[in-house]
mmCIF file of C-alpha atoms in Angstrom:
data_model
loop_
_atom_site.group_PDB
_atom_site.id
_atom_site.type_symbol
_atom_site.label_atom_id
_atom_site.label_comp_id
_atom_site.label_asym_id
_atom_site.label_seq_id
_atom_site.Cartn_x
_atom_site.Cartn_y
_atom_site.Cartn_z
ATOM 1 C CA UNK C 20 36.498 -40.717 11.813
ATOM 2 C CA UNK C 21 36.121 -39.503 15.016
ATOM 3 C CA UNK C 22 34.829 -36.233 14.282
ATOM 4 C CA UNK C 23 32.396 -37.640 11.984
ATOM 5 C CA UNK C 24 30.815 -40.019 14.915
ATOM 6 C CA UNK C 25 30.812 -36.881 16.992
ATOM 7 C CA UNK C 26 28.891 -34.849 14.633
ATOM 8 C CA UNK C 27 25.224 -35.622 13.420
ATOM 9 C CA UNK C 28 24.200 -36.474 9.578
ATOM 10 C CA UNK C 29 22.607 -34.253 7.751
ATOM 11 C CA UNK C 30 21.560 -36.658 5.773
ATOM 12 C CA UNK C 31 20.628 -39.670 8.079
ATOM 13 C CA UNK C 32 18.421 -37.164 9.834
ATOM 14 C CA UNK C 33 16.888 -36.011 6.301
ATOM 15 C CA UNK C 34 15.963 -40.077 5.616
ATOM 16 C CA UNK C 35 13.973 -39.954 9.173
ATOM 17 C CA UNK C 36 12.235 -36.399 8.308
ATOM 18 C CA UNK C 37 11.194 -37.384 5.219
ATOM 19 C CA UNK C 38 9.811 -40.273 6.615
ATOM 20 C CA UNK C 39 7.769 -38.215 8.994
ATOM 21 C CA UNK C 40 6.338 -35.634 6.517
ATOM 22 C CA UNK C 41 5.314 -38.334 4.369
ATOM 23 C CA UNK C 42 3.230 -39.551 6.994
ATOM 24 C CA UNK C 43 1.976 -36.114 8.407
ATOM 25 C CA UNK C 44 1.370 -34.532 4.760
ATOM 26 C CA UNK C 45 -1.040 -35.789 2.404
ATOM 27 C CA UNK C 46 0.759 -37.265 -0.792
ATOM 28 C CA UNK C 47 -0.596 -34.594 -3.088
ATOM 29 C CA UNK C 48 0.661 -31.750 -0.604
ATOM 30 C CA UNK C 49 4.404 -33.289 -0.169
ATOM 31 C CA UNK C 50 4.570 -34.367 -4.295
ATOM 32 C CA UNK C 51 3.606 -29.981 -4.748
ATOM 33 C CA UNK C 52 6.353 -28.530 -2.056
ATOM 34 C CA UNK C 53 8.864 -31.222 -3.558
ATOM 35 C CA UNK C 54 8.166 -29.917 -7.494
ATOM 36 C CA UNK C 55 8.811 -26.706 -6.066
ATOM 37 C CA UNK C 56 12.528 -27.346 -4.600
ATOM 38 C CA UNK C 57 13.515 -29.038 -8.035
ATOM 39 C CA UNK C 58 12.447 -26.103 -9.496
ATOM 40 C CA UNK C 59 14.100 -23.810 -7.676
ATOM 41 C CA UNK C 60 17.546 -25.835 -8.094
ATOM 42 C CA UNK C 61 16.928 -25.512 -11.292
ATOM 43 C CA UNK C 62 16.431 -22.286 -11.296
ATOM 44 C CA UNK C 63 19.592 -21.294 -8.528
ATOM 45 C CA UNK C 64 22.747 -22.752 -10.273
ATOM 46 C CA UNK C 65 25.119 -20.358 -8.721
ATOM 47 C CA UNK C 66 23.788 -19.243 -5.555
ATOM 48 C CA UNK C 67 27.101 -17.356 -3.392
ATOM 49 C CA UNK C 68 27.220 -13.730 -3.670
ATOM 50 C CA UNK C 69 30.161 -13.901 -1.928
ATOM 51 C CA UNK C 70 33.374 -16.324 -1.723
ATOM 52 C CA UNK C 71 36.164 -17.782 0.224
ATOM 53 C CA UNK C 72 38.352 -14.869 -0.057
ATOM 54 C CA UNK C 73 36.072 -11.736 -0.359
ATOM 55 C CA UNK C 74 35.497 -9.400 2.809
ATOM 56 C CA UNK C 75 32.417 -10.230 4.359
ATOM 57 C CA UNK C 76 29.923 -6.874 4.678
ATOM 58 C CA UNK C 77 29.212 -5.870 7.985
ATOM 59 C CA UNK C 78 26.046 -5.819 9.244
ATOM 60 C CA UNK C 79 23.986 -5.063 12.484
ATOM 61 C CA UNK C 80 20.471 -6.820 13.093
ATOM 62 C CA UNK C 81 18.713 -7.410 15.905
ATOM 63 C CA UNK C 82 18.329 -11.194 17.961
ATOM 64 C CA UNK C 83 15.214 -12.738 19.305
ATOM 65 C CA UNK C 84 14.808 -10.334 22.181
ATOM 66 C CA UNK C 85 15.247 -7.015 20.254
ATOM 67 C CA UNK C 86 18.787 -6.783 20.872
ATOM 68 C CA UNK C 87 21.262 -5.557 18.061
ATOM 69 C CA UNK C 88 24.111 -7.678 17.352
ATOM 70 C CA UNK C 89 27.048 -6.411 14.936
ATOM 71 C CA UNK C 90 29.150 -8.742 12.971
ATOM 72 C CA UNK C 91 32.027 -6.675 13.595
ATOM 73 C CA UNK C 92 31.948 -6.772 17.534
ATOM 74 C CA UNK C 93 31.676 -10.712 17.555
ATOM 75 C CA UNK C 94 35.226 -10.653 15.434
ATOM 76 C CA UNK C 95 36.765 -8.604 17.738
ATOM 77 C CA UNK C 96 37.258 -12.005 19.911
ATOM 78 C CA UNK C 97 35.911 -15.491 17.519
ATOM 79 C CA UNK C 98 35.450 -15.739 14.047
ATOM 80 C CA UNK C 99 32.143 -16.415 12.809
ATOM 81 C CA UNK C 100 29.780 -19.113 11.525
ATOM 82 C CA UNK C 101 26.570 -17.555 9.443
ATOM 83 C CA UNK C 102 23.973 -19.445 8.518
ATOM 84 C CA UNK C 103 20.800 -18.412 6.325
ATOM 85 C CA UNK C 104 17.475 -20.033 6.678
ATOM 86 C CA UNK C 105 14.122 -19.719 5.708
ATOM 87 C CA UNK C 106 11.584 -20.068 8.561
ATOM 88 C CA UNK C 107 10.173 -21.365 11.551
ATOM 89 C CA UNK C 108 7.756 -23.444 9.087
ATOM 90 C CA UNK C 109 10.270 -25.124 7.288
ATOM 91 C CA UNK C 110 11.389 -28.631 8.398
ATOM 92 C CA UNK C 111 14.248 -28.685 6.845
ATOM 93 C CA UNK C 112 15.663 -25.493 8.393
ATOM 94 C CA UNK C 113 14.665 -27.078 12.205
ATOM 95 C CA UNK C 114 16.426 -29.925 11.100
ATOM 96 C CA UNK C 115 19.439 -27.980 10.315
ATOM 97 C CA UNK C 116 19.772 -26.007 13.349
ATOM 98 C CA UNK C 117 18.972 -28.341 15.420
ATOM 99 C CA UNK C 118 21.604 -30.713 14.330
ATOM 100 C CA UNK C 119 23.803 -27.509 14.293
ATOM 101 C CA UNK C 120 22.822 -26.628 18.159
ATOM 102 C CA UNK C 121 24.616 -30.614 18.506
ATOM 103 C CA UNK C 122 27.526 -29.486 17.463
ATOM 104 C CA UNK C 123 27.542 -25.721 19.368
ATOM 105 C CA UNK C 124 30.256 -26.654 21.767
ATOM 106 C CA UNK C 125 32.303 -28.158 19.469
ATOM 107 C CA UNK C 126 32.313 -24.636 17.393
ATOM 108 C CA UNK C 127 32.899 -22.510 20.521
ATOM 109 C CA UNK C 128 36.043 -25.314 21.124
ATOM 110 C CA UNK C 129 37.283 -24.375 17.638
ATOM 111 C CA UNK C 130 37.192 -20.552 18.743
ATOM 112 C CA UNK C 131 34.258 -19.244 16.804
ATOM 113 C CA UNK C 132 30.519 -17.812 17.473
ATOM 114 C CA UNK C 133 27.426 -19.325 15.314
ATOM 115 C CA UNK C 134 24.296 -16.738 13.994
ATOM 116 C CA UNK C 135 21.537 -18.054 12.280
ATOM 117 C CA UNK C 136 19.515 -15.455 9.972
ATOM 118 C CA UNK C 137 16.232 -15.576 8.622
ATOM 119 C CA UNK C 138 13.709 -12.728 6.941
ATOM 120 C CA UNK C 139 11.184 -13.212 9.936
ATOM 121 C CA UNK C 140 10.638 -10.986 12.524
ATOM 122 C CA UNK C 141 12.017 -11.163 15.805
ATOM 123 C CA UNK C 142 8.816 -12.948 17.677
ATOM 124 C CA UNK C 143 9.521 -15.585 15.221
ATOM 125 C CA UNK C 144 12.841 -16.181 15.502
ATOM 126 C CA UNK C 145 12.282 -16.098 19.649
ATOM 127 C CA UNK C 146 9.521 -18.744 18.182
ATOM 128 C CA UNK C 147 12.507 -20.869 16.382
ATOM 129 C CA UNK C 148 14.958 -20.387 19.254
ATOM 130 C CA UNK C 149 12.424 -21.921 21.470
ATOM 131 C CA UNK C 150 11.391 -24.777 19.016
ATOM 132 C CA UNK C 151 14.524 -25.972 19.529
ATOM 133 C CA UNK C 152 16.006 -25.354 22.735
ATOM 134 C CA UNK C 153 19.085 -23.444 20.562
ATOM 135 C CA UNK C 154 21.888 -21.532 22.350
ATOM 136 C CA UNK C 155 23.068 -19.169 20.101
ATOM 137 C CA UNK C 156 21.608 -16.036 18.158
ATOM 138 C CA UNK C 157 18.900 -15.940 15.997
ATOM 139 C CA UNK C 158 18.674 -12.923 14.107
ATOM 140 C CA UNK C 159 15.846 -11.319 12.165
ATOM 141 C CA UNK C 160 16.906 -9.842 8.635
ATOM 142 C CA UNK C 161 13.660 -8.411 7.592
ATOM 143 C CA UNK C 162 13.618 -7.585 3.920
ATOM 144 C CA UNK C 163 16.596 -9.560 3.369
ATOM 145 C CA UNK C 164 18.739 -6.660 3.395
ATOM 146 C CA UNK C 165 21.904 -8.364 4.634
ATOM 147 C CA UNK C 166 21.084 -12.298 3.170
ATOM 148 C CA UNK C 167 21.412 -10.747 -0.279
ATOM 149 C CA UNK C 168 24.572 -9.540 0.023
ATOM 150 C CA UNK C 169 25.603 -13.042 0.703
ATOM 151 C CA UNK C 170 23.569 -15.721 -0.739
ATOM 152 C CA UNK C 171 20.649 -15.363 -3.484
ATOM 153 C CA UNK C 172 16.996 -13.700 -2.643
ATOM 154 C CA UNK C 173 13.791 -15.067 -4.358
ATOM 155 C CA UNK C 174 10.421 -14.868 -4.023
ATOM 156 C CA UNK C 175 8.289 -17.657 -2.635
ATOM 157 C CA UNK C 176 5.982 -19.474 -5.715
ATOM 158 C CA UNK C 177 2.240 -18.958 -5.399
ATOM 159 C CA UNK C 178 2.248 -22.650 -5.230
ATOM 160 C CA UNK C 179 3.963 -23.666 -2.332
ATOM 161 C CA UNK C 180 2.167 -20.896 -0.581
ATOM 162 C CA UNK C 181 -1.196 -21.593 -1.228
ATOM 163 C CA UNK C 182 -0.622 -25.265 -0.561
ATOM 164 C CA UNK C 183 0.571 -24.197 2.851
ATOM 165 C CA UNK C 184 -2.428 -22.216 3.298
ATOM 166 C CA UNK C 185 -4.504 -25.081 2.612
ATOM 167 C CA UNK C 186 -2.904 -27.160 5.289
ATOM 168 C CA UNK C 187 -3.618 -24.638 7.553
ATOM 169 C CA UNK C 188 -0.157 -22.829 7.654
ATOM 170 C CA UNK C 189 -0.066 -19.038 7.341
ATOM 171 C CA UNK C 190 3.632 -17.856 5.751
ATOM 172 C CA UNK C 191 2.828 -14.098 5.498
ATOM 173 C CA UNK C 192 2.372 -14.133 9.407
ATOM 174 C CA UNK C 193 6.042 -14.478 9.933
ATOM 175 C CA UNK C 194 7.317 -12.206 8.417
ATOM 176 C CA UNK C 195 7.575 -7.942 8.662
ATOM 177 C CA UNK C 196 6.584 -7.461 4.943
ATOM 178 C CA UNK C 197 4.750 -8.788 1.902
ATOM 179 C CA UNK C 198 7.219 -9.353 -0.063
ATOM 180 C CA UNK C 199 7.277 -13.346 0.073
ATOM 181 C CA UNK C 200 11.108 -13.152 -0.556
ATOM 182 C CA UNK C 201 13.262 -16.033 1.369
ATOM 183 C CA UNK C 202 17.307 -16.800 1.264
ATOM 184 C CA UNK C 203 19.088 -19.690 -0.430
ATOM 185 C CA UNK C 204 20.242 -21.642 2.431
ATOM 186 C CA UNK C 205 23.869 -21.154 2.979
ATOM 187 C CA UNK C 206 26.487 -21.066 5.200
ATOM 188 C CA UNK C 207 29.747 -18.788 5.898
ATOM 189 C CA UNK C 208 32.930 -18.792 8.335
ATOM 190 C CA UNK C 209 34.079 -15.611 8.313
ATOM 191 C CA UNK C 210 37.513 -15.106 10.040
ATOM 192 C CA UNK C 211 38.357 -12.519 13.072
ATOM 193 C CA UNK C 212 40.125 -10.322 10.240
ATOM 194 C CA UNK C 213 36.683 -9.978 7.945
ATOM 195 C CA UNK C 214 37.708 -12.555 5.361
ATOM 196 C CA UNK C 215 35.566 -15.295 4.011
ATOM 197 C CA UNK C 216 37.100 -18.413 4.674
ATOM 198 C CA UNK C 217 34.162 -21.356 3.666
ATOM 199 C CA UNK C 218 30.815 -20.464 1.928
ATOM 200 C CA UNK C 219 28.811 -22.995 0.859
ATOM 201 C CA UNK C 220 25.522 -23.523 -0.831
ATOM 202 C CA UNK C 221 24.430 -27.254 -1.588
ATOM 203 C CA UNK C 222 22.156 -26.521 -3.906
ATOM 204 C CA UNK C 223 18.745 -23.994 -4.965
ATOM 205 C CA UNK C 224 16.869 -27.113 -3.722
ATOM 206 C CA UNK C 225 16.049 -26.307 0.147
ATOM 207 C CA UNK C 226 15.864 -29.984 1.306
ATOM 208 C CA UNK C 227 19.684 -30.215 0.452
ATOM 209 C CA UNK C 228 21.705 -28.298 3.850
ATOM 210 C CA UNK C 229 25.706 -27.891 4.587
ATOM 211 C CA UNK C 230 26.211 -30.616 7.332
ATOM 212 C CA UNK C 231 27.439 -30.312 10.536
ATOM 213 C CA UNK C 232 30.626 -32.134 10.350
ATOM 214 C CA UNK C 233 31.951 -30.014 7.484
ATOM 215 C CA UNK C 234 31.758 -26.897 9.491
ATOM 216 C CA UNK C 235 33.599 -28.675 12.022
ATOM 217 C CA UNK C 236 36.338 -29.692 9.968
ATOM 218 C CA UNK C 237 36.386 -26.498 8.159
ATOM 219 C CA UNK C 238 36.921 -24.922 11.550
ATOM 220 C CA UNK C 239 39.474 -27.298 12.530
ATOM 221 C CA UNK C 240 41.841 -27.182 9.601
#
């Protein structure tokens, strides 16, 4: 129990978010973006491309400042915690790494790094890192090259795009292409040896995020 006072709730702070957006969005607006994430659950069943057990594919992208960061050099000394996300726009995903930035220390205690990865480019993710005060890297996957080797690629609807457009939101601006194309959210501990040890998808539905205290405990076993 005491790990799971010492760790935020994803879903406590998902009650007091979706309190907020229902009073910043108009009702029309909120009812279209929340048709879209029951479609895409719906639509994502089984999102993983990987599992506990597999070798996780190395990869080298570059953080917020234009530096390149390799999985395999921070194994050499932690394991890892991965975590895909969709955008700077997306509430949900500052909610997520924000509660995750709570729990930092506690992951670095348990003898592993955290890296966040989203399709944006790296001004962006310097914009998310900011956003939210976070400590740890934030790297930009442009294309999706590396997220799809991990977790499933799709491309945005026209729907929830245009109805950010109309509230004044442009998506295309964050991102190095056109291709509209965002990750599943998921997350991934991958141990100092390569090997997948928790990967986890909640669901196709966005709103729906791994919480905090399960990478903790995870970490901990």
């Amino acid at each position: 129990m005491e790990l799971e006072t010492r760790a935020p709730s994803y879903k406590d702070g998902l009650k007091e978010l979706r309190k907020n957006l229902g009073q910043m969005l108009p009702p029309e607006a909120l009812k279209k973006f929340d048709n879209d994430a029951d479609g895409l659950a719906e639509a994502h069943k089984s999102v993983l491309k990987i599992n506990v057990g597999d070798k996780a594919p190395d990869f080298s992208l570059v953080n917020a400042v234009g530096k390149n960061i390799r999985l395999s050099d921070l194994l050499i000394n932690n394991k890892v915690v991965i975590t895909f996300y969709r955008g700077t726009w997306c509430p949900y995903c500052n909610l997520q790494l924000s509660q995750y930035q709570q729990i930092l220390n506690e992951i670095r205690d348990a003898g592993a790094s955290f890296i966040a990865i989203s399709p944006q480019t790296p001004d962006e993710s310097l914009n998310m890192t900011e956003k939210n005060d976070l400590k740890f890297e934030v790297l930009s996957d442009i294309g999706n090259m590396v997220a799809r080797k991990f977790t499933t690629v799709f491309k945005n609807g026209d729907m929830p795009v245009q109805t950010m457009t109309e509230l004044g939101f442009d998506f295309d601006a964050h991102y190095g292409d056109d291709s509209r194309e965002l990750p599943v959210p998921a997350v991934f501990i991958i141990e100092k040896n390569g090997n997948v040890s928790f990967a986890k998808a909640v669901s196709g539905d966005y709103r729906e995020r791994v919480d905090a205290a399960e990478i903790l405990n995870e970490l901990r076993k």
